[in-house]
mmCIF file of C-alpha atoms in Angstrom:
data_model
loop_
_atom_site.group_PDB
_atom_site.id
_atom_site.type_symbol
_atom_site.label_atom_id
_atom_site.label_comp_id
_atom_site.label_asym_id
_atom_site.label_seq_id
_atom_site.Cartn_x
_atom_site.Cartn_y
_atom_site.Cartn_z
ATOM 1 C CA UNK A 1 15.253 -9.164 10.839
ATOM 2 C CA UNK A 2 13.680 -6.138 12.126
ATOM 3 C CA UNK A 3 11.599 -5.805 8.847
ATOM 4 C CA UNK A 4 10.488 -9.715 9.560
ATOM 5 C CA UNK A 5 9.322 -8.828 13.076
ATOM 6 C CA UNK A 6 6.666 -6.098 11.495
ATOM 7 C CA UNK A 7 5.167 -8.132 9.082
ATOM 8 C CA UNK A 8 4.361 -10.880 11.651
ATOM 9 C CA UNK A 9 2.188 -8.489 14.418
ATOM 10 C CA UNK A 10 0.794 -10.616 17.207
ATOM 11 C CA UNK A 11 1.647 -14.235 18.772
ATOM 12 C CA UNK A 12 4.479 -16.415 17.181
ATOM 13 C CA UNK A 13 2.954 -19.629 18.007
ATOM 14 C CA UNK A 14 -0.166 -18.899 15.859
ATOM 15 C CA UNK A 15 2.209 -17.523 12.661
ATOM 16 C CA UNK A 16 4.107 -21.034 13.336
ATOM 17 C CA UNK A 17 0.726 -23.367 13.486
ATOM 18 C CA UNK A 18 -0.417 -21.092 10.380
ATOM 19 C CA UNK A 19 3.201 -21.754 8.179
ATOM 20 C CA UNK A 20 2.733 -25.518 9.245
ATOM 21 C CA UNK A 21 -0.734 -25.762 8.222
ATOM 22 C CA UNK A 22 0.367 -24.140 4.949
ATOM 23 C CA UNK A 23 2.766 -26.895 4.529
ATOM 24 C CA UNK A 24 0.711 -29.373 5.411
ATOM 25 C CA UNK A 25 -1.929 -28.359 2.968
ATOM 26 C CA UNK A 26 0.513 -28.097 0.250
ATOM 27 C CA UNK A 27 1.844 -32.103 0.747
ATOM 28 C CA UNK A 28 -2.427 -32.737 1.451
ATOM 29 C CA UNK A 29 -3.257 -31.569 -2.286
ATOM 30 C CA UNK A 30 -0.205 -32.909 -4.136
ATOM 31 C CA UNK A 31 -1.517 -36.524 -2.099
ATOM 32 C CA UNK A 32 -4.952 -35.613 -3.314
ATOM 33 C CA UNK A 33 -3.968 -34.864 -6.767
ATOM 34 C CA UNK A 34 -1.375 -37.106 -7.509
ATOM 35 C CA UNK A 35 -3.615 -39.847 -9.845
ATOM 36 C CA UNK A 36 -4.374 -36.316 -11.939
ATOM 37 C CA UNK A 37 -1.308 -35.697 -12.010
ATOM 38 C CA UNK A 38 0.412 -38.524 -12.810
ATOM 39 C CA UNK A 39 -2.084 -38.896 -15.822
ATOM 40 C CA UNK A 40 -1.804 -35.138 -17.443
ATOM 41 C CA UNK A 41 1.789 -35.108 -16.673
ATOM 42 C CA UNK A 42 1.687 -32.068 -14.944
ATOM 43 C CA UNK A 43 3.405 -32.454 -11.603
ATOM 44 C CA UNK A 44 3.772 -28.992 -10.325
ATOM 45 C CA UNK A 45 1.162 -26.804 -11.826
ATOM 46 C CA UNK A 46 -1.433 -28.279 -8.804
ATOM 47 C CA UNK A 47 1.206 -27.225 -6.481
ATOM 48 C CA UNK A 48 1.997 -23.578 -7.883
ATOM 49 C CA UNK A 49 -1.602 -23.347 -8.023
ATOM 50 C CA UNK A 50 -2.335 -23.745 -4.401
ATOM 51 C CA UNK A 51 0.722 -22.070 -3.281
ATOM 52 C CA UNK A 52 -0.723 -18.943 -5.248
ATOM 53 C CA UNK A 53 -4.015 -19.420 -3.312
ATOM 54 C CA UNK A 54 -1.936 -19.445 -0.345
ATOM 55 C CA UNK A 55 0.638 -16.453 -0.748
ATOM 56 C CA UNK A 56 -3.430 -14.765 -1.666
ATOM 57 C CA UNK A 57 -4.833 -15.847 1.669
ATOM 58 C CA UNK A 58 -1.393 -14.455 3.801
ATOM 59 C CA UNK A 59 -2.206 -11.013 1.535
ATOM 60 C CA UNK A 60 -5.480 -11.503 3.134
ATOM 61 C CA UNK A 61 -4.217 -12.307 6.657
ATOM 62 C CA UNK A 62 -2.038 -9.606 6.404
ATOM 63 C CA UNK A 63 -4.234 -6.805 5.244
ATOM 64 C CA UNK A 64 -7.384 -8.467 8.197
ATOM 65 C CA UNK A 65 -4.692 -8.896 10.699
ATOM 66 C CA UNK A 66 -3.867 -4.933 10.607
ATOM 67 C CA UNK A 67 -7.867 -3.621 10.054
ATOM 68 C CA UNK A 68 -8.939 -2.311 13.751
ATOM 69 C CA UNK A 69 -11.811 -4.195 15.151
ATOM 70 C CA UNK A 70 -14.444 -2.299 15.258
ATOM 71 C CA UNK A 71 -14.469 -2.747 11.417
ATOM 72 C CA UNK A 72 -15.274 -6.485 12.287
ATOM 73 C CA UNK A 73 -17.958 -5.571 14.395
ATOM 74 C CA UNK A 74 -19.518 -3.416 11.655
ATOM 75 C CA UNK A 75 -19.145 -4.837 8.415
ATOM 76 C CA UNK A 76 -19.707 -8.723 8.914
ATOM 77 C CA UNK A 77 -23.370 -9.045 9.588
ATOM 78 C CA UNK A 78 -23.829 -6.478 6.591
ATOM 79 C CA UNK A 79 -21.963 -9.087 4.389
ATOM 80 C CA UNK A 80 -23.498 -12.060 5.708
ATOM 81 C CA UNK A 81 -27.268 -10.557 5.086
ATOM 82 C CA UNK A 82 -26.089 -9.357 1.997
ATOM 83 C CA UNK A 83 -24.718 -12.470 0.382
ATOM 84 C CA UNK A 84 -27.818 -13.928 1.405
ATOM 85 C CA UNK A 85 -30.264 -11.720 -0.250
ATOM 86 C CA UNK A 86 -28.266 -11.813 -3.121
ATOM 87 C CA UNK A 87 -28.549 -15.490 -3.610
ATOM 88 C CA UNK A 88 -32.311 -15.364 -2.961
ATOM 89 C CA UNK A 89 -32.847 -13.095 -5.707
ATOM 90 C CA UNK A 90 -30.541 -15.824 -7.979
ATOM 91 C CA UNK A 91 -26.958 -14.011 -8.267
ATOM 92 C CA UNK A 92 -25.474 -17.560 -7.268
ATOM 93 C CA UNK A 93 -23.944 -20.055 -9.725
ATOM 94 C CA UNK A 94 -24.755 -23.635 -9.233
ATOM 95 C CA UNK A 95 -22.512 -25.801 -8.698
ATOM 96 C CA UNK A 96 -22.791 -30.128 -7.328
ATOM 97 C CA UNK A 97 -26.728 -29.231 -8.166
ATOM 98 C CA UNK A 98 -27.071 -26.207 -5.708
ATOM 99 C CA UNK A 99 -27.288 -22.531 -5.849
ATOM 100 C CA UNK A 100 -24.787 -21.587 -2.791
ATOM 101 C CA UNK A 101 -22.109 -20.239 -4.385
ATOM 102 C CA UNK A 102 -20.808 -16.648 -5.621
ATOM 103 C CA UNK A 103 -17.736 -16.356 -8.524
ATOM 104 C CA UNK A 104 -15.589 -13.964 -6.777
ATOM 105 C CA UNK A 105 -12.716 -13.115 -9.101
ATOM 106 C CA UNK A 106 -12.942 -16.675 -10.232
ATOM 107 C CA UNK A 107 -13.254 -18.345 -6.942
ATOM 108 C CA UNK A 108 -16.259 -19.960 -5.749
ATOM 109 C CA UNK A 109 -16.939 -18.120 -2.493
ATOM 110 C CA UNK A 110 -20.159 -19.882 -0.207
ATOM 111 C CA UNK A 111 -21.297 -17.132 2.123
ATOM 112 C CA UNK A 112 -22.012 -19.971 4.779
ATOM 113 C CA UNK A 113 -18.310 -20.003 4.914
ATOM 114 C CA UNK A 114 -18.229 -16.007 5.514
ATOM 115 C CA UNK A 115 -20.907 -16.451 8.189
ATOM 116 C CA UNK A 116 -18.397 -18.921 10.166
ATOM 117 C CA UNK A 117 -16.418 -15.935 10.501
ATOM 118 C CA UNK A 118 -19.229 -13.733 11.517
ATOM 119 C CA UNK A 119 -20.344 -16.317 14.358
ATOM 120 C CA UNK A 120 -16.703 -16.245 15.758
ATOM 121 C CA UNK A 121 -16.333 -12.849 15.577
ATOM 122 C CA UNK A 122 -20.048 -12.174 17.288
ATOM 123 C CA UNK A 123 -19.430 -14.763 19.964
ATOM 124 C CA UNK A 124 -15.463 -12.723 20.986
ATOM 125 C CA UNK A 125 -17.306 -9.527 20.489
ATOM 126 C CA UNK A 126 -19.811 -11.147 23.637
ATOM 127 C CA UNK A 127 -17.066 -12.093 25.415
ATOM 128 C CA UNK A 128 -15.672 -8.791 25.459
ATOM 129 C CA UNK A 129 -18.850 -7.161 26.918
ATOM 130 C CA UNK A 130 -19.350 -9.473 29.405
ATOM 131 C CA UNK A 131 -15.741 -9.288 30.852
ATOM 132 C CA UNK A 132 -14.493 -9.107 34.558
ATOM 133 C CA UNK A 133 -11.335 -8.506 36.344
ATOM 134 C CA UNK A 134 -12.247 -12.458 37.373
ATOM 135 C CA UNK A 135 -12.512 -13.736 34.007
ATOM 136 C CA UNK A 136 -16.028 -13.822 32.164
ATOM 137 C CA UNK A 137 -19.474 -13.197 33.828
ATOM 138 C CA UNK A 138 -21.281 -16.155 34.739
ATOM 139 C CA UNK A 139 -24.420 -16.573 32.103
ATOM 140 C CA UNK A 140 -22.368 -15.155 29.194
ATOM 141 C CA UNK A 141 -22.495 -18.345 27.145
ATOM 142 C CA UNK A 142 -26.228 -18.632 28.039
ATOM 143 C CA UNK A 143 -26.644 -14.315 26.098
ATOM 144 C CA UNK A 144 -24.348 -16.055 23.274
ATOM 145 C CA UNK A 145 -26.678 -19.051 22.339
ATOM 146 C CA UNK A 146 -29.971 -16.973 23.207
ATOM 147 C CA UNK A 147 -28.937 -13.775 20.907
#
């Protein structure tokens, strides 16, 4: 049990909504799926699939959840301008008639998706300047659109 306790670092109720959302993706794709499946005859090679994507993404969590965050603060806008360039100069693969996508180790990555993550992590690293022993300082939302 103690081992348990050090993988899962930080609040229980978010490793409890993340296990249920896992769940509920994996009944979500074998719904999706299920006319595929019925006609390959294939029923659980969708499902191993996507539970391999998501025993990958809790590596991921896992390894993110530990990294300190100034690393965060750092690295992400480097990425994000990176991806970008890279797909302006026609590293991309098209795919659905578009060139938005990168192959990354066989997964098609969109770096709109990566700068989600940036914009979250831009808009808590705001809220931590601006913070008072009474909470935020009033006109921090107002710096966070206008930045």
């Amino acid at each position: 049990m103690k081992k348990l306790s050090g993988l899962f670092l930080g609040d229980r109720v978010i490793w409890i909504v993340f296990f249920a959302l896992c769940i509920i993706s994996v009944v979500e794709v074998f719904s999706a799926l299920s006319t595929l499946t019925y006609q390959s005859g294939s029923y659980i090679l969708p499902i191993a699939r996507h539970a391999a994507f998501l025993i990958t993404g809790f590596v991921v969590v896992q390894i993110v959840h530990r990294m300190p965050c100034r690393y965060f603060r750092a690295m992400l806008p480097f990425a994000v301008l990176l991806l970008l360039v890279l797909l302006q100069l026609g590293f991309g693969i098209t795919l659905n008639g578009g060139t938005r996508w990168f192959n990354f180790f066989g997964i098609p990555l969109q770096p709109s998706e990566i700068a989600k993550g940036t914009l979250v992590v831009y808009t808590a690293l705001v809220l931590s300047w601006y913070q008072t022993d009474k909470g935020v300082a009033p006109g921090t939302f107002k710096r966070i659109f206008i930045r």
